[in-house]
Coordinates of C-alpha atoms in Angstrom, one line a residue:
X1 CA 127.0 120.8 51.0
X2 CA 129.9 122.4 50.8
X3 CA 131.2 125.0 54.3
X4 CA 129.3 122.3 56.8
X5 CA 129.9 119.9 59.2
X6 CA 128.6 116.6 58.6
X7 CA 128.0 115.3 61.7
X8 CA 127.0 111.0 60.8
X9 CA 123.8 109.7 59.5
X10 CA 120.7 108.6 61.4
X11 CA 117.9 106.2 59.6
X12 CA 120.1 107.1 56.6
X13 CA 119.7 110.7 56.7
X14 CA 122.9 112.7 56.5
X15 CA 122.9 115.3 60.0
X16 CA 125.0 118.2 58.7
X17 CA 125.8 122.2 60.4
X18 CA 127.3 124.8 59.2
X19 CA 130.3 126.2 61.3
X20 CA 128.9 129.2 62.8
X21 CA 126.8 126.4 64.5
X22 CA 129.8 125.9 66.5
X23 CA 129.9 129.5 67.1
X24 CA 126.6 129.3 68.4
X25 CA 127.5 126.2 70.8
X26 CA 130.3 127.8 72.4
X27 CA 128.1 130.9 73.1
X28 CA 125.6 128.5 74.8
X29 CA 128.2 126.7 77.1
X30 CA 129.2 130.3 78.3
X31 CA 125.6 131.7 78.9
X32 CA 124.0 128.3 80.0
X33 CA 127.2 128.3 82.6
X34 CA 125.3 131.7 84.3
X35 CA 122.2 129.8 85.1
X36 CA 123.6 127.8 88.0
X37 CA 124.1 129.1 91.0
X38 CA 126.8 128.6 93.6
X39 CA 124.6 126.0 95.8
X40 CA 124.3 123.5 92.6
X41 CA 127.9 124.6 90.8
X42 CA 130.2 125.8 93.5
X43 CA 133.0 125.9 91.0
X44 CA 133.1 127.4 87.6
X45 CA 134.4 123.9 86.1
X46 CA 130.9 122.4 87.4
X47 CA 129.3 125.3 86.0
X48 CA 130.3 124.2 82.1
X49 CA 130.0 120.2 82.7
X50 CA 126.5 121.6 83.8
X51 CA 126.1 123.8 81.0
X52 CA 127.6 121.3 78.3
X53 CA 125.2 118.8 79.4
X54 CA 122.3 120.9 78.4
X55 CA 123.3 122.1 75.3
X56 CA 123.6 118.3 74.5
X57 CA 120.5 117.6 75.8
X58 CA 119.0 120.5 73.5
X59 CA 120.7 119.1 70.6
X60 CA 119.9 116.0 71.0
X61 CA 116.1 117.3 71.1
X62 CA 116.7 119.3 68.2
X63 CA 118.0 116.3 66.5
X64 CA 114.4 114.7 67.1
X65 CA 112.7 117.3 66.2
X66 CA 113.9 117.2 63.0
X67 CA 113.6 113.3 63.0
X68 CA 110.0 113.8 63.6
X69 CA 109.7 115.7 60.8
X70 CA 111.6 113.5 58.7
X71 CA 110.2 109.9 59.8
X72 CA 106.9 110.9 59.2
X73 CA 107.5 112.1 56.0
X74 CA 108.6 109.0 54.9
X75 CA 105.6 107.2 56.0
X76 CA 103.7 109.1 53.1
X77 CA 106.6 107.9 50.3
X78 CA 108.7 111.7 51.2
X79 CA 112.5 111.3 51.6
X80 CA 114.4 113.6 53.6
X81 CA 117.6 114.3 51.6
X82 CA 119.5 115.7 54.6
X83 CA 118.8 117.1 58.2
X84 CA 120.5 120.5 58.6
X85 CA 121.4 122.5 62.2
X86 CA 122.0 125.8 62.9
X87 CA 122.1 128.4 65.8
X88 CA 118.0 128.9 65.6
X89 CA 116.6 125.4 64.7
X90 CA 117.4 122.8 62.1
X91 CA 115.9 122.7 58.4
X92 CA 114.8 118.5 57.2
X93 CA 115.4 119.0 53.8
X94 CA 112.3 117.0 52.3
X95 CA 112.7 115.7 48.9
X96 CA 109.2 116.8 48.1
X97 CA 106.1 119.2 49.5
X98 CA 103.1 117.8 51.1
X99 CA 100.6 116.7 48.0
X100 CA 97.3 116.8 50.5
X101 CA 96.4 118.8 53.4
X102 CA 96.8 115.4 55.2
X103 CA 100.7 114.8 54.5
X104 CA 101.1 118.7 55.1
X105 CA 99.3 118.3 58.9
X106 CA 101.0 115.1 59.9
X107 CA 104.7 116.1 59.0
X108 CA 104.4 119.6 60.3
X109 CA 102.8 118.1 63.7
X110 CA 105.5 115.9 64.0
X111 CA 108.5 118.1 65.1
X112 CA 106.6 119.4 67.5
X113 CA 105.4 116.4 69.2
X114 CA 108.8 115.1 69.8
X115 CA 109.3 118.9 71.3
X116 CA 106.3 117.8 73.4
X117 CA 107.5 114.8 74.6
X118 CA 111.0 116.2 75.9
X119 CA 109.2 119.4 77.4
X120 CA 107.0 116.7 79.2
X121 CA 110.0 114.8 80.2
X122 CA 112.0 117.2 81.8
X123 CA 109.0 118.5 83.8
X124 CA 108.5 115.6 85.2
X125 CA 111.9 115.3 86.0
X126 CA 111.4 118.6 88.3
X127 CA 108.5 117.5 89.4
X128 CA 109.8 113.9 90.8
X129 CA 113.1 115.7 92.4
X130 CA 111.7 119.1 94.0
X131 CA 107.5 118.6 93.2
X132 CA 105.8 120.8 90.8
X133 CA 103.6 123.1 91.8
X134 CA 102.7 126.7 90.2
X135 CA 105.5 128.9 91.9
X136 CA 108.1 126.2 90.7
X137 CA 106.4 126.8 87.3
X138 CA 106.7 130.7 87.2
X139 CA 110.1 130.6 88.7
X140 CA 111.0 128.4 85.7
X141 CA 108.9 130.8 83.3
X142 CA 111.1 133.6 84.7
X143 CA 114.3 131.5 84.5
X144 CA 114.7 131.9 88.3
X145 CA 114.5 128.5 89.2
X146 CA 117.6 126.9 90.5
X147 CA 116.1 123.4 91.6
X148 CA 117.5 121.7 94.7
X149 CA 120.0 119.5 92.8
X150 CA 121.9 119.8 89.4
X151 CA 119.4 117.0 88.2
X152 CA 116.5 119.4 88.8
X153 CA 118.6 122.5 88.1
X154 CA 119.0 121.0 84.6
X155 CA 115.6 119.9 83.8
X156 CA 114.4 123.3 85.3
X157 CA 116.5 124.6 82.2
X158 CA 115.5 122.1 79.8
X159 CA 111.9 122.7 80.5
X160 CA 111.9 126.7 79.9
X161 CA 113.7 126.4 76.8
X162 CA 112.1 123.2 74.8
X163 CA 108.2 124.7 76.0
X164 CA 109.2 128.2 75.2
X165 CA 110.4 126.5 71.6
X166 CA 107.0 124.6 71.6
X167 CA 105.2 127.6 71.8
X168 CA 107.2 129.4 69.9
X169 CA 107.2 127.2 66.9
X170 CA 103.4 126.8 67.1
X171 CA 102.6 130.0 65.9
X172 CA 100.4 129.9 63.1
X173 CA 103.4 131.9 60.9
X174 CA 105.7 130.7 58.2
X175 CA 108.4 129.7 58.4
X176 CA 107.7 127.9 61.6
X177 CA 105.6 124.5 62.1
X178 CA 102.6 125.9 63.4
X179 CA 102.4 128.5 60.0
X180 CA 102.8 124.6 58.5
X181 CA 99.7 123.3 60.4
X182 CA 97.9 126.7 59.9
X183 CA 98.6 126.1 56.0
X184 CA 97.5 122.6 55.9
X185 CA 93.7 123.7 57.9
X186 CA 93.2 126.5 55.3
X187 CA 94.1 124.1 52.6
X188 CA 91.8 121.4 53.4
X189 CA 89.0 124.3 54.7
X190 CA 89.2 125.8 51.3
X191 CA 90.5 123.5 48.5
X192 CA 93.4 125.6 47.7
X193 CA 97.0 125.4 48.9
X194 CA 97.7 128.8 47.6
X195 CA 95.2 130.3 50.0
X196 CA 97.1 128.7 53.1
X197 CA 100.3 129.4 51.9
X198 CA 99.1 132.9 51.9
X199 CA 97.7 133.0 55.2
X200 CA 100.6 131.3 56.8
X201 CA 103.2 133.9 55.4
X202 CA 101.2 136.6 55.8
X203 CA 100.9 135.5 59.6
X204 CA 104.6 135.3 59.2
X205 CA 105.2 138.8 58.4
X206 CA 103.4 140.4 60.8
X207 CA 104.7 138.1 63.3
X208 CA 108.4 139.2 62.4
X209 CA 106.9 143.0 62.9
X210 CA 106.0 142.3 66.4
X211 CA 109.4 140.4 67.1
X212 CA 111.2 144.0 66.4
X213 CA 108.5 145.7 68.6
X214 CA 110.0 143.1 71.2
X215 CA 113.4 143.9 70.0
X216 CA 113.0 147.9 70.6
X217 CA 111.4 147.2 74.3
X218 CA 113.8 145.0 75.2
X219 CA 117.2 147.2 74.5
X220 CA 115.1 150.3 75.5
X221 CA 113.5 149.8 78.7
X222 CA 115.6 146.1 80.0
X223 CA 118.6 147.3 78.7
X224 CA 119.2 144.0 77.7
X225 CA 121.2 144.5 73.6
X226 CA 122.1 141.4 73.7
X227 CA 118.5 139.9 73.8
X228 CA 117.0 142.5 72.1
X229 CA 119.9 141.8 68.8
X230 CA 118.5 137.9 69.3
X231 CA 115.0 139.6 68.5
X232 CA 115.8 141.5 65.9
X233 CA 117.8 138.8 64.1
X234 CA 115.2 136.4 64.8
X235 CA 112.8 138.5 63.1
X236 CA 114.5 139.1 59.9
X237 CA 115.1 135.3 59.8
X238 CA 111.1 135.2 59.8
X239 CA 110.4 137.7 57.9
X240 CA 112.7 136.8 54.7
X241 CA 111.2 133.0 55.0
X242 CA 107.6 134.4 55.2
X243 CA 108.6 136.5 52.0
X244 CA 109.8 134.0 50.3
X245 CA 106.7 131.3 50.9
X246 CA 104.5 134.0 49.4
X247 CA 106.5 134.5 46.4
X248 CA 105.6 131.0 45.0
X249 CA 102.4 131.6 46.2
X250 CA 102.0 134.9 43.8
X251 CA 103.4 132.8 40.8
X252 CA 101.6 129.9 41.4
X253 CA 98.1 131.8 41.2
X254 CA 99.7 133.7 38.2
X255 CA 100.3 130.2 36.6
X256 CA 96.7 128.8 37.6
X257 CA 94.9 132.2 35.9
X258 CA 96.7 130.8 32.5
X259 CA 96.3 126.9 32.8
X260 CA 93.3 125.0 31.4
X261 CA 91.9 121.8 32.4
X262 CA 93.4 120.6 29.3
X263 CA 96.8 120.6 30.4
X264 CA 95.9 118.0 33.6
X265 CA 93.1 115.9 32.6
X266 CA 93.5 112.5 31.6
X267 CA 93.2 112.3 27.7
X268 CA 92.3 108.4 28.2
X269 CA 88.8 108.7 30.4
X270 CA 86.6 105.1 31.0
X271 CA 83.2 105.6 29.4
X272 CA 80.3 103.6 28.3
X273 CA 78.7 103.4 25.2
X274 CA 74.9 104.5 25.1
X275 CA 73.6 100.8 23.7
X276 CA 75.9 99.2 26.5
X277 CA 74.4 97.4 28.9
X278 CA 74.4 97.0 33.2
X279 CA 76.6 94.1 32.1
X280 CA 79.2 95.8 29.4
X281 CA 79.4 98.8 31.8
X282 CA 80.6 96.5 35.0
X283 CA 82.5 94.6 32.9
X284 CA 84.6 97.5 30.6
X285 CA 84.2 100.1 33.2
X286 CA 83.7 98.8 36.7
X287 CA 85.3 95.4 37.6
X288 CA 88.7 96.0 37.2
X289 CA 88.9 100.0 38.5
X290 CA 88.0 101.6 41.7
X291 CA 85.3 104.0 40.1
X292 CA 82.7 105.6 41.3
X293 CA 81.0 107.1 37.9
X294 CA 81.7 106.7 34.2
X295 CA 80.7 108.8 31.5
X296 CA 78.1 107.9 28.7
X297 CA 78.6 108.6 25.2
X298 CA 77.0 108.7 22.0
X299 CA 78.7 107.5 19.1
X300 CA 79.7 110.9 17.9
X301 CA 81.3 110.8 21.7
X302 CA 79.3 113.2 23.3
X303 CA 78.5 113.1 26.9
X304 CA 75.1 111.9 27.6
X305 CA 75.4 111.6 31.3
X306 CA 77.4 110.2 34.0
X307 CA 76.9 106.4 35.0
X308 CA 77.2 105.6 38.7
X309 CA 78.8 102.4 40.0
X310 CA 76.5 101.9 42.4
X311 CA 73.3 101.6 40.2
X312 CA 74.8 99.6 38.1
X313 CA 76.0 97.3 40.6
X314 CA 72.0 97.3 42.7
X315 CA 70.6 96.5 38.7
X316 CA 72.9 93.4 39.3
X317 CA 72.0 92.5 41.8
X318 CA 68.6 92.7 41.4
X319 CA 69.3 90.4 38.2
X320 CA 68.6 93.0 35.0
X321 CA 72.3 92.7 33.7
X322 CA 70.5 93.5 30.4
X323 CA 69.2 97.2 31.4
X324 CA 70.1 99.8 29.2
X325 CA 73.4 102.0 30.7
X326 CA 71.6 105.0 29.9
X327 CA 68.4 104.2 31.3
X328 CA 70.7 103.8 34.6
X329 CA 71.8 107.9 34.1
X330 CA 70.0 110.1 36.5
X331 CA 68.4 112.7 35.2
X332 CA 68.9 116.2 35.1
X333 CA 72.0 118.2 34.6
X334 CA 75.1 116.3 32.9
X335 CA 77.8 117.7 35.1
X336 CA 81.1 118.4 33.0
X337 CA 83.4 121.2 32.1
X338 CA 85.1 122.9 29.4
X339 CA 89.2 122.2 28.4
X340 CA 89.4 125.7 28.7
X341 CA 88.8 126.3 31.9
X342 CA 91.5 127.6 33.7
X343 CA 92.6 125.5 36.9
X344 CA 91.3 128.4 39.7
X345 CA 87.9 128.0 38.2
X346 CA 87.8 124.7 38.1
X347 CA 88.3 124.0 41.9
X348 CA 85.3 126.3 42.6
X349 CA 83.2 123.5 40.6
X350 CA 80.5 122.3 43.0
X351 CA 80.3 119.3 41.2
X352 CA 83.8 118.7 41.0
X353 CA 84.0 118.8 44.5
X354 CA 81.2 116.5 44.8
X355 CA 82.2 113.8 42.2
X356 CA 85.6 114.4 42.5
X357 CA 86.5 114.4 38.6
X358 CA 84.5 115.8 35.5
X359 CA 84.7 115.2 31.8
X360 CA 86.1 117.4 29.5
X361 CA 84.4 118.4 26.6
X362 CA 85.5 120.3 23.7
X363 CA 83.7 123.2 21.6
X364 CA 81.5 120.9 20.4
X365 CA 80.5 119.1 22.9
X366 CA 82.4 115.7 22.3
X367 CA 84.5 114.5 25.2
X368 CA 88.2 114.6 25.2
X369 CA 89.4 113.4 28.8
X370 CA 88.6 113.2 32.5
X371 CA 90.2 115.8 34.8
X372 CA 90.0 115.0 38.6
X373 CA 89.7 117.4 41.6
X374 CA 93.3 116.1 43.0
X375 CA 95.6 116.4 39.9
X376 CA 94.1 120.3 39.4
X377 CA 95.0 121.2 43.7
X378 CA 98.5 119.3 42.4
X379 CA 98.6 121.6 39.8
X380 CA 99.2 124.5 42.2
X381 CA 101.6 123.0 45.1
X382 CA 105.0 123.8 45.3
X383 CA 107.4 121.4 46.8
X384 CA 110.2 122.4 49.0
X385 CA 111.6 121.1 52.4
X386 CA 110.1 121.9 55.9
X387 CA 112.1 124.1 58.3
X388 CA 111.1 124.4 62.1

C-alpha cells in the first residue's frame, strides 16, 4: 500500500487514500464554499467552516458506505483486507467474491443502505428546520436551495449530493453497486454468475457511453468544462471497470467449455448397496449426514437408482426396517451424468437443478463420485473486492 495515506483502522479494517484524495478535498472546500450565500455565510471565513463541515460530513458517509459493505461481508465468513478512498467513492477490498447470489445481494445492498440512511437523515433535517415540501425538494434538486439557517443550508447540501450518489450508484452497471445487485438477480434467475457478470458490465459500458453524451452537452450548450471534464472522467472510470469485469467473465466461460465434471465432483460419494436394507441405508448413509438421496449400486458399482431419505425414513416408521433399499428406488429414469461433461452443460441439467447433485459415472457405467450443483456454479466465480 505503498503512495497512500493510512488514515486509522475501524472494526479492524485499515482506512487508507491515496494523496490526490487530498487534492480532491481541497477542491471540495473551495467549490462547496460557493454554495452558501451571503444571508447564511456573510464572510468568506464562514463560507469554508461551512464548507469543511460538509465535506466531513460526506466523508464520514463515505466511510459508512464502505463499512456497510464491509460488515456485511463479514457476516457471511468475507474479510475486508482494507477500505480504500478516493476523489469518486471508496473501493472495500474484500478478501473473497460473493460464492451465492445471496452473499452477492446482501453485500452489494449494504453500501447503499447506509447511503439511504444519511440521505434520509439530512432530509429530515431540512424538513424539521424550514418544512419539506416539493418546491424545497426541486430547489435542492437544482442546488438552489439556501435553507433559512446554516443547519438547513447544510443538510440542503448533504441531501442533493448523498441521494444523487444513491441513485447514481444504483444503476444496474458495473462497477457500481446496483451493476452488483443486477449481477446477483441474473445469477440466481439463471444459475450462472458468468451471465450476470455479463449483463452487469455490459450495462456498464453503455452507461459510460451516455456519461460522454452528458459530457459533450454539458461543455457545449452549459458551457460548464469543468462539469463536463467530471463526466468524461467519470465515464472512463466506468467504462475501464466494466471492461475489466467482462474480461474474467470471457475466460471464465472459456475455462467452463474445457472442464469436466470430473475435475469438481467428490471422488468419495455415500451409496448403498443393492442387498442393503431400510435399516443399513439410515444407518451408513442417513443418520449421521444431512442427505437428501443416496445412490444404489450393484456390486460391479453401477448405479441402480437414487435412494431418497425420506422413503427410507416413512418405511421406518412404518416399522419394515427390513425392506429392500432397492425396492425403496422410484422407478423410471436413474438420473446421473457423465465425468466428461463439461461444467456449462452440467448446470443446464434439469435434474441437477432439482436434486441438487448427481453421480458420476464413467464409460462403463460404474460410478466414480458425486458432483453437486454448488461446487460446479463455484467452479465459475471469480473473486475480487467490491467497489462502490
Amino acid at each position: 500500500m505503498g503512495g497512500q495515506l493510512h488514515l486509522g483502522r475501524l472494526f479492524g479494517v485499515p482506512i487508507v487514500a491515496g494523496f490526490s484524495w487530498l487534492l480532491w478535498i481541497f477542491v471540495a472546500l473551495y467549490l462547496m464554499a460557493g454554495f452558501f450565500p451571503d444571508e447564511i455565510a456573510p464572510t468568506d471565513g464562514r463560507k469554508f467552516v461551512l464548507a469543511a463541515i460538509v465535506v466531513v460530513i460526506y466523508v464520514l458517509a463515505l466511510v459508512g458506505h464502505e463499512f456497510g459493505h464491509a460488515l456485511m461481508a463479514r457476516v457471511f465468513g468475507i474479510e475486508t483486507e482494507r477500505v480504500e478512498l478516493w476523489a469518486l467513492g471508496g473501493l472495500a477490498h474484500l478478501s473473497r467474491g460473493a460464492r451465492n447470489p445471496k452473499e452477492e445481494f446482501f453485500v452489494a445492498a449494504a453500501g447503499p443502505a447506509v447511503t439511504l440512511l444519511v440521505t434520509i437523515g439530512a432530509g429530515m433535517v431540512v424538513g424539521a428546520v424550514d418544512g419539506f415540501n416539493l418546491d424545497a425538494l426541486w430547489q435542492i434538486g437544482t442546488l438552489q436551495y439556501s435553507g433559512s439557517t446554516a443547519v438547513s443550508a447544510v443538510a440542503g447540501i448533504i441531501l442533493f449530493f448523498e441521494g444523487l450518489a444513491l441513485i447514481f450508484n444504483l444503476l444496474p452497471a458495473l462497477p457500481l453497486d446496483g451493476g452488483r445487485i443486477a449481477r446477483s438477480i441474473v445469477w440466481k434467475v439463471t444459475g450462472e454468475p458468468a451471465r450476470g457478470t455479463a449483463f452487469a458490465a455490459q450495462a456498464g459500458k453503455v452507461l459510460a457511453v451516455l456519461l460522454v453524451g452528458v459530457a459533450l452537452w454539458l461543455v457545449a450548450d452549459t458551457g460548464s468544462t469543468f462539469n463536463g471534464l467530471m463526466a468524461l472522467f467519470l465515464a472512463y472510470f466506468i467504462w475501464q471497470n466494466a471492461q475489466a469485469a467482462a474480461i474474467p467473465t470471457e475466460r471464465r466461460r472459456s475455462v467452463a467449455s474445457l472442464v469436466p465434471a470430473s475435475a469438481v465432483m467428490d471422488r468419495e460419494p455415500v451409496w448403498v448397496a443393492t442387498t442393503d436394507t431400510a435399516a443399513d441405508a439410515e444407518a451408513h448413509a442417513f443418520a449421521t449426514r444431512d442427505l437428501a438421496w443416496a445412490a444404489v449400486l450393484d456390486p460391479e458399482g453401477r448405479l441402480r437408482g437414487i435412494l431418497p431419505a425420506e422413503r427410507v425414513r416413512e418405511e421406518l416408521a412404518a416399522g419394515r426396517p427390513a425392506t429392500p433399499a432397492i425396492d425403496l428406488v422410484p422407478s423410471g429414469a436413474r438420473p446421473a451424468t457423465r465425468e466428461d461433461v463439461l461444467l456449462h452443460k452440467l448446470l443446464k441439467d434439469k435434474d441437477l437443478e432439482r436434486l441438487g447433485a448427481l453421480p458420476v459415472v464413467d464409460s462403463s457405467g460404474v460410478v466414480v463420485g458425486v458432483v453437486s450443483r454448488e461446487a460446479a456454479r463455484q467452479a465459475l466465480v471469480v473473486e475480487g473486492g467490491l467497489r462502490t
